[in-house]
Amino acid sequence: GEKRAELQDDIFSATLQMSGLMEQVLLLGRADAGKLECRPAPVDLPALCQQIVEEELAATHQRCPVTFAADGDFTNVLMDATLLRHIIGNLLSNAVKYSPEGSPGDFKLGRDGGDAVFTVQDHGIGIPEADQARLFEAFHRASNVGETPGTGLGLLLAKRCVDLQRGSISVQSQERAGTTFTVRLPADCG
């Protein structure tokens, strides 16, 4: 009975990983074919960000605490909530995945003129400098990820979603000292 439960957990986990991979591949295929569009609509940006944090914490069984803070006026924001979910979800997932259990992460939302600025910071393994230039390439994974599972598609997908909203994404990282991703998106991408 105990072995059966363990095997069922393994099968369930593998199924979730395969489902996630298929979703990423299909989404990238749509982006490459020009069929992924930005559909801006009014969005309560702080509430959406808080919801994505809570979903990530639930999905990772609270492996790493992530604090969220918003500072600025986010009324009348027009953005594509679906694209935002892909961007923020991938960045938060990576922050948790590549950090030691219990290591805190920070997610901040701010305003800079007409832009919304999203910052995701972790205190994890960091990204070697030699790997940073290839972060947004398909199937590229940093040389220090070891046995940590991943597809090498998440950051590419996040970048495509940022580009569709006429934004930018940047990274600051040091090996063994953590990583900070900053995403700037027009608050009215309509």
PDB file of C-alpha atoms in Angstrom:
ATOM      1  CA  GLY A   1       0.000   0.000   0.000  1.00  0.00           C
ATOM      2  CA  GLU A   2       2.771   2.418   0.913  1.00  0.00           C
ATOM      3  CA  LYS A   3       4.748   1.638  -2.241  1.00  0.00           C
ATOM      4  CA  ARG A   4       1.606   2.004  -4.349  1.00  0.00           C
ATOM      5  CA  ALA A   5       0.945   5.476  -2.894  1.00  0.00           C
ATOM      6  CA  GLU A   6       4.554   6.481  -3.604  1.00  0.00           C
ATOM      7  CA  LEU A   7       4.307   5.293  -7.212  1.00  0.00           C
ATOM      8  CA  GLN A   8       0.994   7.091  -7.672  1.00  0.00           C
ATOM      9  CA  ASP A   9       2.591  10.300  -6.404  1.00  0.00           C
ATOM     10  CA  ASP A  10       5.457   9.837  -8.880  1.00  0.00           C
ATOM     11  CA  ILE A  11       3.018   9.279 -11.760  1.00  0.00           C
ATOM     12  CA  PHE A  12       0.964  12.325 -10.753  1.00  0.00           C
ATOM     13  CA  SER A  13       4.087  14.492 -10.563  1.00  0.00           C
ATOM     14  CA  ALA A  14       5.344  13.285 -13.950  1.00  0.00           C
ATOM     15  CA  THR A  15       1.928  13.932 -15.486  1.00  0.00           C
ATOM     16  CA  LEU A  16       1.920  17.506 -14.174  1.00  0.00           C
ATOM     17  CA  GLN A  17       5.425  18.086 -15.564  1.00  0.00           C
ATOM     18  CA  MET A  18       4.455  16.718 -18.976  1.00  0.00           C
ATOM     19  CA  SER A  19       1.291  18.820 -19.019  1.00  0.00           C
ATOM     20  CA  GLY A  20       3.293  21.947 -18.186  1.00  0.00           C
ATOM     21  CA  LEU A  21       5.821  21.176 -20.915  1.00  0.00           C
ATOM     22  CA  MET A  22       3.079  20.658 -23.502  1.00  0.00           C
ATOM     23  CA  GLU A  23       1.412  23.934 -22.515  1.00  0.00           C
ATOM     24  CA  GLN A  24       4.712  25.802 -22.899  1.00  0.00           C
ATOM     25  CA  VAL A  25       5.499  24.204 -26.271  1.00  0.00           C
ATOM     26  CA  LEU A  26       2.014  24.972 -27.601  1.00  0.00           C
ATOM     27  CA  LEU A  27       2.170  28.558 -26.393  1.00  0.00           C
ATOM     28  CA  LEU A  28       5.606  29.085 -27.953  1.00  0.00           C
ATOM     29  CA  GLY A  29       4.316  27.557 -31.197  1.00  0.00           C
ATOM     30  CA  ARG A  30       1.454  30.052 -31.218  1.00  0.00           C
ATOM     31  CA  ALA A  31       3.895  32.902 -30.544  1.00  0.00           C
ATOM     32  CA  ASP A  32       6.236  31.774 -33.349  1.00  0.00           C
ATOM     33  CA  ALA A  33       3.290  31.509 -35.750  1.00  0.00           C
ATOM     34  CA  GLY A  34       2.178  35.045 -34.881  1.00  0.00           C
ATOM     35  CA  LYS A  35      -1.035  33.729 -33.339  1.00  0.00           C
ATOM     36  CA  LEU A  36      -0.356  34.825 -29.770  1.00  0.00           C
ATOM     37  CA  GLU A  37      -1.780  38.294 -29.313  1.00  0.00           C
ATOM     38  CA  CYS A  38      -1.822  40.953 -26.649  1.00  0.00           C
ATOM     39  CA  ARG A  39      -5.422  41.579 -25.602  1.00  0.00           C
ATOM     40  CA  PRO A  40      -5.336  44.422 -23.092  1.00  0.00           C
ATOM     41  CA  ALA A  41      -8.240  44.949 -20.735  1.00  0.00           C
ATOM     42  CA  PRO A  42      -8.707  46.765 -17.425  1.00  0.00           C
ATOM     43  CA  VAL A  43      -6.925  44.853 -14.686  1.00  0.00           C
ATOM     44  CA  ASP A  44      -6.512  45.280 -10.929  1.00  0.00           C
ATOM     45  CA  LEU A  45      -2.771  44.764 -11.092  1.00  0.00           C
ATOM     46  CA  PRO A  46      -2.000  44.456  -7.340  1.00  0.00           C
ATOM     47  CA  ALA A  47      -4.854  41.956  -6.872  1.00  0.00           C
ATOM     48  CA  LEU A  48      -3.736  39.888  -9.885  1.00  0.00           C
ATOM     49  CA  CYS A  49      -0.128  39.819  -8.641  1.00  0.00           C
ATOM     50  CA  GLN A  50      -1.222  38.776  -5.130  1.00  0.00           C
ATOM     51  CA  GLN A  51      -3.355  35.997  -6.618  1.00  0.00           C
ATOM     52  CA  ILE A  52      -0.419  34.683  -8.695  1.00  0.00           C
ATOM     53  CA  VAL A  53       1.792  34.671  -5.573  1.00  0.00           C
ATOM     54  CA  GLU A  54      -0.833  32.710  -3.625  1.00  0.00           C
ATOM     55  CA  GLU A  55      -1.202  30.205  -6.475  1.00  0.00           C
ATOM     56  CA  GLU A  56       2.578  29.708  -6.635  1.00  0.00           C
ATOM     57  CA  LEU A  57       2.811  29.214  -2.868  1.00  0.00           C
ATOM     58  CA  ALA A  58       0.013  26.631  -3.006  1.00  0.00           C
ATOM     59  CA  ALA A  59       1.577  24.823  -5.974  1.00  0.00           C
ATOM     60  CA  THR A  60       4.951  24.589  -4.217  1.00  0.00           C
ATOM     61  CA  HIS A  61       3.474  23.690  -0.818  1.00  0.00           C
ATOM     62  CA  GLN A  62       4.916  26.909   0.671  1.00  0.00           C
ATOM     63  CA  ARG A  63       8.470  25.683  -0.096  1.00  0.00           C
ATOM     64  CA  CYS A  64       9.799  29.251  -0.007  1.00  0.00           C
ATOM     65  CA  PRO A  65       7.957  32.250   1.428  1.00  0.00           C
ATOM     66  CA  VAL A  66       7.346  34.989  -1.148  1.00  0.00           C
ATOM     67  CA  THR A  67       6.404  38.467   0.010  1.00  0.00           C
ATOM     68  CA  PHE A  68       4.506  40.788  -2.307  1.00  0.00           C
ATOM     69  CA  ALA A  69       4.366  44.571  -2.078  1.00  0.00           C
ATOM     70  CA  ALA A  70       2.790  47.124  -4.414  1.00  0.00           C
ATOM     71  CA  ASP A  71       3.665  50.810  -4.436  1.00  0.00           C
ATOM     72  CA  GLY A  72       2.022  53.294  -6.762  1.00  0.00           C
ATOM     73  CA  ASP A  73      -1.220  54.150  -8.502  1.00  0.00           C
ATOM     74  CA  PHE A  74      -2.553  51.266 -10.593  1.00  0.00           C
ATOM     75  CA  THR A  75      -5.967  52.629 -11.493  1.00  0.00           C
ATOM     76  CA  ASN A  76      -6.917  52.579 -15.170  1.00  0.00           C
ATOM     77  CA  VAL A  77      -4.280  49.958 -16.048  1.00  0.00           C
ATOM     78  CA  LEU A  78      -4.823  48.131 -19.335  1.00  0.00           C
ATOM     79  CA  MET A  79      -2.797  44.927 -19.732  1.00  0.00           C
ATOM     80  CA  ASP A  80      -3.217  41.364 -20.917  1.00  0.00           C
ATOM     81  CA  ALA A  81      -3.800  39.382 -17.710  1.00  0.00           C
ATOM     82  CA  THR A  82      -3.120  36.050 -19.439  1.00  0.00           C
ATOM     83  CA  LEU A  83       0.300  37.183 -20.672  1.00  0.00           C
ATOM     84  CA  LEU A  84       1.055  38.637 -17.234  1.00  0.00           C
ATOM     85  CA  ARG A  85       0.266  35.277 -15.631  1.00  0.00           C
ATOM     86  CA  HIS A  86       2.828  33.577 -17.894  1.00  0.00           C
ATOM     87  CA  ILE A  87       5.497  36.188 -17.128  1.00  0.00           C
ATOM     88  CA  ILE A  88       5.047  36.449 -13.377  1.00  0.00           C
ATOM     89  CA  GLY A  89       4.261  32.752 -12.927  1.00  0.00           C
ATOM     90  CA  ASN A  90       7.489  31.701 -14.652  1.00  0.00           C
ATOM     91  CA  LEU A  91       9.618  34.183 -12.703  1.00  0.00           C
ATOM     92  CA  LEU A  92       8.112  33.205  -9.343  1.00  0.00           C
ATOM     93  CA  SER A  93       8.338  29.506 -10.159  1.00  0.00           C
ATOM     94  CA  ASN A  94      12.031  29.859 -10.981  1.00  0.00           C
ATOM     95  CA  ALA A  95      12.685  31.922  -7.844  1.00  0.00           C
ATOM     96  CA  VAL A  96      11.247  29.140  -5.696  1.00  0.00           C
ATOM     97  CA  LYS A  97      12.695  26.263  -7.734  1.00  0.00           C
ATOM     98  CA  TYR A  98      16.290  27.506  -7.612  1.00  0.00           C
ATOM     99  CA  SER A  99      16.300  28.593  -3.961  1.00  0.00           C
ATOM    100  CA  PRO A 100      16.949  26.483  -0.878  1.00  0.00           C
ATOM    101  CA  GLU A 101      13.787  25.449   0.933  1.00  0.00           C
ATOM    102  CA  GLY A 102      12.670  28.211   3.294  1.00  0.00           C
ATOM    103  CA  SER A 103      14.676  30.891   1.504  1.00  0.00           C
ATOM    104  CA  PRO A 104      12.579  34.046   1.138  1.00  0.00           C
ATOM    105  CA  GLY A 105      11.723  35.665  -2.164  1.00  0.00           C
ATOM    106  CA  ASP A 106      10.475  39.173  -2.858  1.00  0.00           C
ATOM    107  CA  PHE A 107       8.033  40.310  -5.508  1.00  0.00           C
ATOM    108  CA  LYS A 108       7.519  44.043  -5.912  1.00  0.00           C
ATOM    109  CA  LEU A 109       5.199  45.991  -8.153  1.00  0.00           C
ATOM    110  CA  GLY A 110       5.905  49.660  -8.744  1.00  0.00           C
ATOM    111  CA  ARG A 111       5.188  52.532 -11.096  1.00  0.00           C
ATOM    112  CA  ASP A 112       7.728  54.485 -13.103  1.00  0.00           C
ATOM    113  CA  GLY A 113       5.952  57.086 -15.225  1.00  0.00           C
ATOM    114  CA  GLY A 114       3.735  55.225 -17.669  1.00  0.00           C
ATOM    115  CA  ASP A 115       5.296  51.835 -16.874  1.00  0.00           C
ATOM    116  CA  ALA A 116       4.463  49.154 -14.359  1.00  0.00           C
ATOM    117  CA  VAL A 117       7.672  47.632 -12.983  1.00  0.00           C
ATOM    118  CA  PHE A 118       7.674  44.055 -11.667  1.00  0.00           C
ATOM    119  CA  THR A 119      10.707  42.867  -9.678  1.00  0.00           C
ATOM    120  CA  VAL A 120      11.198  39.252  -8.590  1.00  0.00           C
ATOM    121  CA  GLN A 121      14.205  38.633  -6.345  1.00  0.00           C
ATOM    122  CA  ASP A 122      15.440  35.387  -4.842  1.00  0.00           C
ATOM    123  CA  HIS A 123      18.415  34.322  -2.744  1.00  0.00           C
ATOM    124  CA  GLY A 124      19.021  31.087  -4.610  1.00  0.00           C
ATOM    125  CA  ILE A 125      21.822  29.540  -6.639  1.00  0.00           C
ATOM    126  CA  GLY A 126      22.161  32.497  -9.005  1.00  0.00           C
ATOM    127  CA  ILE A 127      23.013  32.327 -12.690  1.00  0.00           C
ATOM    128  CA  PRO A 128      26.647  32.012 -13.793  1.00  0.00           C
ATOM    129  CA  GLU A 129      27.747  35.027 -15.828  1.00  0.00           C
ATOM    130  CA  ALA A 130      28.611  32.817 -18.814  1.00  0.00           C
ATOM    131  CA  ASP A 131      24.982  31.591 -18.979  1.00  0.00           C
ATOM    132  CA  GLN A 132      23.257  34.960 -18.671  1.00  0.00           C
ATOM    133  CA  ALA A 133      23.558  35.894 -22.363  1.00  0.00           C
ATOM    134  CA  ARG A 134      21.602  32.751 -23.364  1.00  0.00           C
ATOM    135  CA  LEU A 135      18.817  32.878 -20.755  1.00  0.00           C
ATOM    136  CA  PHE A 136      16.074  33.553 -23.269  1.00  0.00           C
ATOM    137  CA  GLU A 137      17.029  30.807 -25.738  1.00  0.00           C
ATOM    138  CA  ALA A 138      14.896  27.692 -26.156  1.00  0.00           C
ATOM    139  CA  PHE A 139      15.991  24.722 -24.041  1.00  0.00           C
ATOM    140  CA  HIS A 140      18.961  26.574 -22.542  1.00  0.00           C
ATOM    141  CA  ARG A 141      19.474  25.932 -18.843  1.00  0.00           C
ATOM    142  CA  ALA A 142      22.200  27.374 -16.678  1.00  0.00           C
ATOM    143  CA  SER A 143      25.218  25.168 -16.068  1.00  0.00           C
ATOM    144  CA  ASN A 144      24.666  25.093 -12.287  1.00  0.00           C
ATOM    145  CA  VAL A 145      21.063  23.781 -12.137  1.00  0.00           C
ATOM    146  CA  GLY A 146      22.186  20.231 -11.378  1.00  0.00           C
ATOM    147  CA  GLU A 147      19.262  17.825 -11.045  1.00  0.00           C
ATOM    148  CA  THR A 148      16.639  20.543 -10.624  1.00  0.00           C
ATOM    149  CA  PRO A 149      13.917  19.711 -13.164  1.00  0.00           C
ATOM    150  CA  GLY A 150      13.017  22.208 -15.860  1.00  0.00           C
ATOM    151  CA  THR A 151      12.392  22.554 -19.581  1.00  0.00           C
ATOM    152  CA  GLY A 152      14.505  25.537 -20.563  1.00  0.00           C
ATOM    153  CA  LEU A 153      11.373  27.159 -22.028  1.00  0.00           C
ATOM    154  CA  GLY A 154       9.980  29.270 -19.176  1.00  0.00           C
ATOM    155  CA  LEU A 155      12.178  32.333 -19.599  1.00  0.00           C
ATOM    156  CA  LEU A 156      11.808  32.250 -23.382  1.00  0.00           C
ATOM    157  CA  LEU A 157       8.042  32.174 -22.935  1.00  0.00           C
ATOM    158  CA  ALA A 158       8.202  35.035 -20.419  1.00  0.00           C
ATOM    159  CA  LYS A 159      10.308  37.094 -22.854  1.00  0.00           C
ATOM    160  CA  ARG A 160       7.851  36.507 -25.722  1.00  0.00           C
ATOM    161  CA  CYS A 161       4.967  37.618 -23.488  1.00  0.00           C
ATOM    162  CA  VAL A 162       6.916  40.732 -22.449  1.00  0.00           C
ATOM    163  CA  ASP A 163       7.702  41.541 -26.087  1.00  0.00           C
ATOM    164  CA  LEU A 164       4.031  41.223 -27.068  1.00  0.00           C
ATOM    165  CA  GLN A 165       3.256  43.942 -24.524  1.00  0.00           C
ATOM    166  CA  ARG A 166       6.065  46.196 -25.801  1.00  0.00           C
ATOM    167  CA  GLY A 167       8.016  45.837 -22.581  1.00  0.00           C
ATOM    168  CA  SER A 168      11.468  44.795 -21.446  1.00  0.00           C
ATOM    169  CA  ILE A 169      12.940  42.164 -19.157  1.00  0.00           C
ATOM    170  CA  SER A 170      16.360  42.291 -17.528  1.00  0.00           C
ATOM    171  CA  VAL A 171      18.308  40.184 -15.060  1.00  0.00           C
ATOM    172  CA  GLN A 172      20.931  40.780 -12.407  1.00  0.00           C
ATOM    173  CA  SER A 173      22.472  37.689 -10.913  1.00  0.00           C
ATOM    174  CA  GLN A 174      25.524  36.390  -9.192  1.00  0.00           C
ATOM    175  CA  GLU A 175      26.247  32.723  -8.668  1.00  0.00           C
ATOM    176  CA  ARG A 176      25.392  31.594  -5.111  1.00  0.00           C
ATOM    177  CA  ALA A 177      23.985  35.081  -4.331  1.00  0.00           C
ATOM    178  CA  GLY A 178      20.574  35.051  -5.994  1.00  0.00           C
ATOM    179  CA  THR A 179      18.841  36.542  -8.995  1.00  0.00           C
ATOM    180  CA  THR A 180      16.663  39.570  -9.658  1.00  0.00           C
ATOM    181  CA  PHE A 181      14.452  39.826 -12.733  1.00  0.00           C
ATOM    182  CA  THR A 182      12.921  43.189 -13.620  1.00  0.00           C
ATOM    183  CA  VAL A 183      10.061  43.492 -16.084  1.00  0.00           C
ATOM    184  CA  ARG A 184       8.871  46.880 -17.375  1.00  0.00           C
ATOM    185  CA  LEU A 185       5.536  47.018 -19.172  1.00  0.00           C
ATOM    186  CA  PRO A 186       3.501  49.985 -20.388  1.00  0.00           C
ATOM    187  CA  ALA A 187       0.581  50.352 -17.955  1.00  0.00           C
ATOM    188  CA  ASP A 188      -1.635  51.011 -20.984  1.00  0.00           C
ATOM    189  CA  CYS A 189      -0.569  48.542 -23.673  1.00  0.00           C
ATOM    190  CA  GLY A 190      -3.812  49.056 -25.583  1.00  0.00           C
TER     191      GLY A 190
END
